[in-house]
Short mmCIF file of C-alpha atoms in Angstrom, two decimals:
data_model
loop_
_atom_site.label_atom_id
_atom_site.label_comp_id
_atom_site.label_asym_id
_atom_site.label_seq_id
_atom_site.Cartn_x
_atom_site.Cartn_y
_atom_site.Cartn_z
CA MET A 1 -2.38 13.58 45.81
CA LYS A 2 -0.38 13.30 42.57
CA LEU A 3 2.83 12.79 44.56
CA TRP A 4 1.19 10.06 46.60
CA LYS A 5 -0.07 8.31 43.44
CA ARG A 6 3.39 8.38 41.87
CA ALA A 7 4.94 6.98 45.01
CA ALA A 8 2.38 4.18 45.13
CA ALA A 9 2.97 3.44 41.43
CA ALA A 10 6.75 3.29 41.97
CA ILE A 11 6.24 0.86 44.84
CA LYS A 12 4.10 -1.38 42.61
CA ASP A 13 6.81 -1.47 39.93
CA ARG A 14 9.43 -2.20 42.57
CA LYS A 15 7.42 -5.12 43.92
CA SER A 16 7.04 -6.53 40.39
CA LEU A 17 10.79 -6.33 39.86
CA LEU A 18 11.44 -8.08 43.16
CA ALA A 19 8.96 -10.81 42.22
CA VAL A 20 10.84 -11.40 38.95
CA GLY A 21 14.11 -11.63 40.84
CA PHE A 22 12.79 -14.38 43.12
CA SER A 23 10.71 -16.21 40.51
CA ARG A 24 11.34 -19.86 39.68
CA ARG A 25 13.51 -20.36 36.63
CA THR A 26 11.91 -22.22 33.70
CA SER A 27 12.71 -22.73 30.02
CA TYR A 28 10.70 -19.69 28.97
CA ARG A 29 11.70 -17.33 31.82
CA ASN A 30 14.40 -14.69 31.39
CA ALA A 31 14.72 -12.48 34.47
CA ASP A 32 16.64 -9.74 32.67
CA LEU A 33 14.14 -9.56 29.82
CA GLU A 34 11.16 -9.58 32.20
CA ALA A 35 12.76 -6.80 34.24
CA ALA A 36 13.24 -4.73 31.10
CA ILE A 37 9.57 -5.23 30.19
CA ILE A 38 8.43 -4.07 33.63
CA LYS A 39 10.64 -0.97 33.44
CA ALA A 40 9.44 -0.18 29.89
CA THR A 41 5.81 -0.45 31.04
CA SER A 42 6.10 1.40 34.35
CA HIS A 43 3.26 3.35 36.00
CA ASP A 44 4.96 6.72 35.35
CA ASP A 45 2.96 8.70 32.74
CA SER A 46 5.53 11.52 32.58
CA THR A 47 8.31 9.51 30.96
CA VAL A 48 8.83 6.60 28.59
CA ASP A 49 11.78 4.29 29.27
CA TYR A 50 13.14 3.94 25.74
CA SER A 51 16.41 2.31 26.81
CA ASN A 52 14.64 -0.72 28.27
CA ALA A 53 12.21 -0.84 25.34
CA HIS A 54 15.24 -1.05 23.04
CA ARG A 55 16.68 -3.82 25.19
CA VAL A 56 13.49 -5.81 24.67
CA TYR A 57 13.74 -5.35 20.90
CA LYS A 58 17.38 -6.45 20.93
CA TRP A 59 16.51 -9.66 22.78
CA VAL A 60 13.67 -10.44 20.40
CA ARG A 61 15.80 -9.82 17.33
CA ALA A 62 18.75 -11.74 18.76
CA SER A 63 16.76 -14.91 19.47
CA PRO A 64 13.16 -15.73 18.53
CA ARG A 65 13.14 -18.08 21.54
CA ASN A 66 12.75 -14.98 23.70
CA LEU A 67 9.31 -14.46 22.17
CA LYS A 68 7.76 -16.91 24.67
CA THR A 69 9.22 -14.91 27.54
CA LEU A 70 7.98 -11.67 26.03
CA ILE A 71 4.45 -12.97 25.50
CA HIS A 72 4.27 -14.50 28.98
CA ALA A 73 5.67 -11.43 30.77
CA LEU A 74 3.70 -8.87 28.80
CA SER A 75 0.42 -10.78 29.05
CA SER A 76 0.89 -11.23 32.80
CA ARG A 77 1.67 -7.56 33.17
CA VAL A 78 -1.43 -6.43 31.26
CA ASN A 79 -3.83 -8.97 32.79
CA HIS A 80 -2.92 -7.86 36.31
CA THR A 81 -3.09 -4.12 35.75
CA ARG A 82 -5.96 -1.66 35.97
CA SER A 83 -3.79 1.29 34.96
CA TRP A 84 -4.26 2.92 31.54
CA ILE A 85 -0.61 3.93 31.70
CA VAL A 86 0.70 0.36 31.95
CA ALA A 87 -1.84 -0.84 29.37
CA LEU A 88 -0.84 1.84 26.85
CA LYS A 89 2.89 1.32 27.37
CA SER A 90 2.38 -2.41 26.88
CA LEU A 91 0.59 -1.76 23.58
CA MET A 92 3.37 0.56 22.43
CA LEU A 93 5.99 -2.04 23.34
CA PHE A 94 4.13 -4.76 21.46
CA HIS A 95 3.76 -2.43 18.49
CA GLY A 96 7.50 -1.95 18.47
CA VAL A 97 8.05 -5.73 18.47
CA LEU A 98 5.86 -6.02 15.36
CA CYS A 99 7.93 -3.31 13.73
CA CYS A 100 11.12 -5.30 14.30
CA LYS A 101 10.18 -7.10 11.06
CA VAL A 102 11.71 -10.40 12.20
CA PRO A 103 9.73 -12.99 10.18
CA SER A 104 10.28 -15.81 12.67
CA VAL A 105 8.83 -13.57 15.39
CA VAL A 106 6.03 -11.75 13.59
CA GLY A 107 4.94 -14.96 11.89
CA GLU A 108 4.30 -16.55 15.28
CA ILE A 109 2.32 -13.60 16.66
CA ARG A 110 -1.02 -14.33 15.08
CA ARG A 111 -2.96 -12.01 17.36
CA LEU A 112 -2.59 -9.63 20.26
CA PRO A 113 -1.69 -11.87 23.26
CA PHE A 114 -3.99 -9.99 25.64
CA ASP A 115 -7.49 -8.56 25.46
CA LEU A 116 -8.05 -4.85 26.13
CA SER A 117 -11.26 -4.51 24.14
CA ASP A 118 -13.24 -3.62 27.27
CA PHE A 119 -10.43 -2.02 29.27
CA SER A 120 -11.33 0.43 32.01
CA ASP A 121 -8.90 2.18 34.35
CA GLY A 122 -9.52 1.30 37.98
CA HIS A 123 -7.42 3.96 39.74
CA SER A 124 -9.50 7.07 39.05
CA CYS A 125 -13.14 7.92 38.51
CA LEU A 126 -14.64 7.34 35.07
CA SER A 127 -15.19 11.06 34.48
CA LYS A 128 -11.39 11.51 34.45
CA THR A 129 -10.34 8.34 32.61
CA TRP A 130 -13.04 7.71 29.96
CA GLY A 131 -10.91 9.29 27.22
CA PHE A 132 -7.88 7.19 28.12
CA ASN A 133 -10.03 4.03 28.19
CA ILE A 134 -11.28 4.69 24.65
CA PHE A 135 -7.74 5.46 23.48
CA VAL A 136 -6.43 2.14 24.87
CA ARG A 137 -9.32 0.17 23.35
CA ALA A 138 -8.81 1.76 19.91
CA TYR A 139 -5.07 1.09 19.97
CA SER A 140 -5.74 -2.51 21.05
CA ALA A 141 -8.27 -3.06 18.22
CA PHE A 142 -5.74 -1.87 15.63
CA LEU A 143 -2.88 -4.00 16.96
CA HIS A 144 -5.10 -7.08 17.13
CA SER A 145 -5.91 -6.79 13.42
CA TYR A 146 -2.43 -5.63 12.46
CA SER A 147 -0.66 -8.57 14.14
CA SER A 148 -2.99 -11.04 12.42
CA PHE A 149 -2.48 -9.35 9.04
CA SER A 150 1.33 -9.27 9.40
CA SER A 151 1.45 -12.93 10.38
CA ASP A 152 -0.74 -13.93 7.43
CA GLN A 153 1.47 -11.97 5.02
CA ILE A 154 4.60 -13.76 6.22
CA HIS A 155 3.02 -17.20 5.99
CA ARG A 156 1.70 -16.45 2.49
CA HIS A 157 5.12 -15.20 1.39
CA ARG A 158 6.70 -18.43 2.66
CA ALA A 159 4.09 -20.56 0.86
CA ASN A 160 4.69 -18.64 -2.38
CA LYS A 161 8.43 -19.09 -2.04
CA ARG A 162 8.10 -22.84 -1.54
CA SER A 163 5.79 -23.23 -4.53
CA GLN A 164 7.74 -20.70 -6.65
CA ARG A 165 4.70 -18.65 -7.46
CA THR A 166 3.51 -15.10 -6.89
CA ASP A 167 0.27 -13.52 -5.75
CA SER A 168 -2.63 -13.20 -8.16
CA VAL A 169 -4.31 -9.89 -8.92
CA ASN A 170 -7.23 -10.79 -6.68
CA GLN A 171 -4.87 -11.62 -3.80
CA GLU A 172 -3.17 -8.28 -4.24
CA LEU A 173 -6.56 -6.56 -4.24
CA GLU A 174 -7.44 -8.36 -1.04
CA ARG A 175 -4.16 -7.27 0.56
CA VAL A 176 -4.72 -3.62 -0.27
CA GLN A 177 -8.32 -3.80 1.01
CA LYS A 178 -7.06 -5.19 4.32
CA LEU A 179 -4.47 -2.40 4.54
CA GLN A 180 -7.23 0.12 3.98
CA SER A 181 -9.24 -1.45 6.81
CA LEU A 182 -6.18 -1.24 9.06
CA LEU A 183 -5.78 2.45 8.24
CA ASP A 184 -9.43 3.06 9.18
CA LEU A 185 -8.75 1.47 12.58
CA LEU A 186 -5.53 3.43 12.99
CA LEU A 187 -7.19 6.79 12.34
CA GLN A 188 -9.62 6.08 15.20
CA ILE A 189 -6.73 6.29 17.69
CA ARG A 190 -6.80 9.85 18.92
CA PRO A 191 -7.19 11.78 22.18
CA ILE A 192 -10.77 13.01 22.59
CA ALA A 193 -10.88 14.30 26.18
CA ASP A 194 -9.62 17.66 27.41
CA ASN A 195 -7.33 16.12 30.03
CA MET A 196 -5.36 13.90 27.65
CA LYS A 197 -2.50 16.22 26.70
CA LYS A 198 0.10 14.16 28.50
CA THR A 199 3.61 13.08 27.57
CA LEU A 200 2.65 9.43 27.18
CA ILE A 201 -0.31 10.21 24.89
CA LEU A 202 1.91 12.42 22.71
CA GLU A 203 4.48 9.62 22.45
CA ALA A 204 1.77 7.11 21.52
CA MET A 205 0.45 9.46 18.84
CA ASP A 206 3.95 9.70 17.42
CA CYS A 207 3.82 5.92 16.97
CA VAL A 208 0.41 6.20 15.33
CA ILE A 209 1.59 8.91 12.93
CA VAL A 210 4.59 6.86 11.79
CA GLU A 211 2.45 3.74 11.29
CA SER A 212 -0.23 5.66 9.38
CA ILE A 213 2.42 6.94 6.97
CA SER A 214 3.80 3.43 6.50
CA ILE A 215 0.41 1.80 5.89
CA TYR A 216 -0.84 4.52 3.53
CA GLY A 217 2.43 4.27 1.62
CA ARG A 218 1.85 0.53 1.19
CA ILE A 219 -1.70 1.23 0.00
CA CYS A 220 -0.42 3.70 -2.60
CA ALA A 221 2.23 1.26 -3.81
CA GLY A 222 -0.30 -1.56 -4.02
CA ILE A 223 -2.78 0.54 -6.00
CA VAL A 224 -0.10 1.61 -8.49
CA LYS A 225 0.87 -2.01 -8.98
CA ILE A 226 -2.71 -3.23 -9.41
CA VAL A 227 -3.53 -0.49 -11.93
CA LYS A 228 -0.69 -1.71 -14.14
CA ILE A 229 -1.79 -5.36 -14.20
CA ALA A 230 -5.56 -5.40 -13.62
CA GLY A 231 -7.80 -6.62 -16.40
CA LYS A 232 -11.50 -6.14 -17.08
CA THR A 233 -12.44 -8.72 -14.45
CA GLU A 234 -10.71 -6.75 -11.70
CA ALA A 235 -11.54 -3.26 -13.01
CA ALA A 236 -14.53 -2.63 -10.72
CA ALA A 237 -12.67 -3.74 -7.59
CA THR A 238 -9.64 -1.68 -8.65
CA LEU A 239 -11.72 1.46 -9.06
CA LYS A 240 -13.27 0.84 -5.64
CA ILE A 241 -9.92 0.74 -3.85
CA ILE A 242 -8.74 3.80 -5.82
CA ASN A 243 -11.74 5.80 -4.61
CA LYS A 244 -11.23 4.48 -1.09
CA GLY A 245 -7.58 5.47 -1.29
CA LYS A 246 -8.50 9.02 -2.30
CA SER A 247 -10.95 9.30 0.56
CA GLN A 248 -8.41 7.97 3.04
CA GLY A 249 -5.83 10.44 1.76
CA GLU A 250 -8.21 13.26 2.72
CA ASP A 251 -8.91 11.62 6.10
CA LEU A 252 -5.17 11.29 6.71
CA SER A 253 -4.67 14.99 5.93
CA PHE A 254 -7.34 15.97 8.47
CA PHE A 255 -5.78 13.54 10.96
CA PHE A 256 -2.40 15.21 10.55
CA ASP A 257 -3.96 18.64 11.06
CA PHE A 258 -5.62 17.43 14.24
CA CYS A 259 -2.41 15.89 15.57
CA LYS A 260 -0.42 18.98 14.66
CA GLY A 261 -2.84 21.14 16.61
CA PHE A 262 -2.65 18.73 19.55
CA GLY A 263 1.15 19.03 19.61
CA VAL A 264 2.31 15.72 18.13
CA SER A 265 5.85 16.30 16.90
CA ASN A 266 5.71 13.85 13.97
CA ALA A 267 2.70 15.67 12.52
CA ARG A 268 4.58 18.90 11.89
CA ASP A 269 5.21 18.07 8.24
CA VAL A 270 2.46 16.51 6.16
CA PRO A 271 3.93 13.92 3.72
CA GLN A 272 3.11 14.03 0.04
CA PHE A 273 2.26 10.65 -1.44
CA VAL A 274 2.48 9.74 -5.10
CA GLY A 275 -1.02 9.89 -6.55
CA ILE A 276 -2.63 7.79 -9.28
CA PRO A 277 -2.58 9.66 -12.62
CA ASP A 278 -6.03 10.72 -13.85
CA GLU A 279 -5.48 8.98 -17.17
CA GLU A 280 -4.97 5.68 -15.35
CA ILE A 281 -8.25 6.12 -13.50
CA GLU A 282 -10.04 7.02 -16.72
CA ALA A 283 -8.64 3.89 -18.34
CA ILE A 284 -10.05 1.77 -15.51
CA GLU A 285 -13.46 3.46 -15.77
CA LYS A 286 -13.47 2.97 -19.52
CA MET A 287 -12.60 -0.69 -19.02
CA ILE A 288 -15.64 -1.09 -16.77
CA ASP A 289 -17.99 0.65 -19.20
CA GLU A 290 -16.76 -1.20 -22.30
CA LYS A 291 -18.87 -4.07 -23.50
CA PRO A 292 -16.97 -7.21 -24.57
CA THR A 293 -16.59 -7.69 -28.32
CA LYS A 294 -17.91 -10.74 -30.12
CA ASP A 295 -14.39 -12.16 -30.52
CA GLU A 296 -13.68 -11.68 -26.80
CA VAL A 297 -16.94 -13.44 -25.86
CA GLU A 298 -16.13 -16.37 -28.14
CA GLU A 299 -12.57 -16.54 -26.79
CA ASP A 300 -13.85 -16.58 -23.20
CA GLU A 301 -16.27 -19.38 -24.03
CA VAL A 302 -13.46 -21.43 -25.57
CA GLU A 303 -11.23 -20.86 -22.53
CA GLU A 304 -14.08 -21.78 -20.24
CA GLU A 305 -14.67 -25.02 -22.08
CA LYS A 306 -10.97 -25.87 -21.85
CA GLY A 307 -10.87 -25.19 -18.15
CA MET A 308 -14.08 -27.06 -17.36
CA VAL A 309 -14.27 -30.37 -15.55
CA VAL A 310 -17.77 -31.89 -15.49
CA TYR A 311 -18.50 -34.47 -12.82
CA GLU A 312 -21.03 -37.17 -13.49
CA SER A 313 -24.20 -35.66 -12.22
CA PRO A 314 -27.43 -35.00 -14.07
CA ARG A 315 -27.72 -31.36 -12.95
CA LEU A 316 -24.51 -30.16 -11.26
CA GLN A 317 -21.25 -28.98 -12.82
CA THR A 318 -17.97 -28.04 -11.18
CA ILE A 319 -15.79 -25.63 -13.12
CA VAL A 320 -12.07 -25.54 -12.39
CA THR A 321 -10.10 -22.77 -14.04
CA GLU A 322 -6.49 -21.63 -13.90
CA LYS A 323 -6.81 -18.18 -15.42
CA TRP A 324 -5.00 -16.33 -12.62
CA GLU A 325 -2.79 -13.42 -13.60
CA VAL A 326 0.57 -13.44 -11.86
CA PHE A 327 3.28 -10.90 -11.32
CA GLU A 328 6.73 -10.68 -9.72
CA GLU A 329 6.89 -10.56 -5.94
CA GLU A 330 7.41 -7.07 -4.63
CA ASP A 331 8.86 -5.83 -1.36
CA TYR A 332 5.62 -4.05 -0.42
CA TYR A 333 6.91 -0.56 -1.22
CA PHE A 334 8.54 1.32 -4.09
CA ASN A 335 11.80 3.05 -3.29
CA ARG A 336 10.91 6.58 -4.40
CA CYS A 337 11.51 8.85 -1.46
CA ARG A 338 13.72 11.59 -0.16
CA THR A 339 15.22 11.99 3.30
CA ASN A 340 13.14 13.75 5.94
CA GLU A 341 13.27 12.50 9.52
CA PHE A 342 10.42 11.54 11.79
CA THR A 343 11.29 10.80 15.39
CA ASN A 344 9.78 7.87 17.21
CA PRO A 345 12.17 6.17 19.61
CA PHE A 346 9.63 3.56 20.68
CA LEU A 347 9.19 1.95 17.26
CA VAL A 348 11.83 -0.02 15.44
CA PRO A 349 12.41 1.37 11.92
CA ASN A 350 10.86 -0.39 8.96
CA GLN A 351 13.71 -1.82 6.91
CA GLN A 352 11.78 -1.53 3.64
CA PRO A 353 11.40 1.75 1.73
CA VAL A 354 8.04 3.48 1.81
CA TYR A 355 6.26 4.78 -1.26
CA MET A 356 6.33 8.41 -0.21
CA ILE A 357 8.67 11.37 -0.10
CA HIS A 358 9.46 10.83 3.60
CA THR A 359 11.64 7.97 4.82
CA MET A 360 10.93 6.12 8.00
CA PRO A 361 13.17 7.20 10.89
CA ASP A 362 16.21 5.39 12.18
CA LEU A 363 14.68 4.91 15.59
CA ILE A 364 16.95 2.33 17.07
CA THR A 365 20.63 1.67 16.67
CA PHE A 366 22.30 -1.54 17.73
#
């Protein structure tokens, strides 16, 4: 039965390749790129075609115009499949495109170009595929939020560059909170059924492990930065993300233990992240508990009066203030790490250093 299924799957992929070869040429069609996408997202769950995945990344990085072809081909592939294998490989391929870190590409991908929120495999009975269905849905939910977040970050960076300004403390707090939400989604991607110890699932979990390290490293770097510049107004929110960060650190440790037991190669060594010193946390807590002095209250009132614009209305007032704190633009991570390889051939390496003692792997060489 398994041999028959593999033969049928190979025939489906062959038919798709033939259809690409005879398809009508348009401005957004690239037969070679579409063929590489089909091969990288084949129905074979025993292997992952990294060479064709890398070809896709090269095309995307070489010319952002190829993005239209990628979106069209990948969306068509996913929308016409009922196979969890093709769906998962498509998600992994899209994840790799996001990790290319090409601003002109990532900035245009505002969301996942296909919907797998209610995906269900149609080639086997539900009792055999329910775990794979949940895995695909969880991965899809993360990438949907992650693509939107990445696009927003690029557009905000461009706006800041044009206006020659930097993010405020509150904007930095918001960014870290979104990263923490992304990590929560990421940690939900895990095999939960007994029949899921397959090559493709292990490869997907390698991608998840690398991304979890990257995102948690960005959270740590963001918290360290906020602690240095936050004032009394932001103290409560700062303490909240610090506590959340501690909790997620514990969750990440348990996640690594689970993945290590499952056999995920990238989970063999648990990374050690730079923690927030206790004295810094105590200073934030003290800042929250402190009551403002008389001089500070009077100073705030004066500043409020200076920044106040009252419109002619008997009862309503509109207050406009420009008391944002600003800081220099950072590159998302601090470069404090030592070399220790993780292997993940499907993802393109992050070109920015991560705030941890492990560096991201050199996964693709051009």
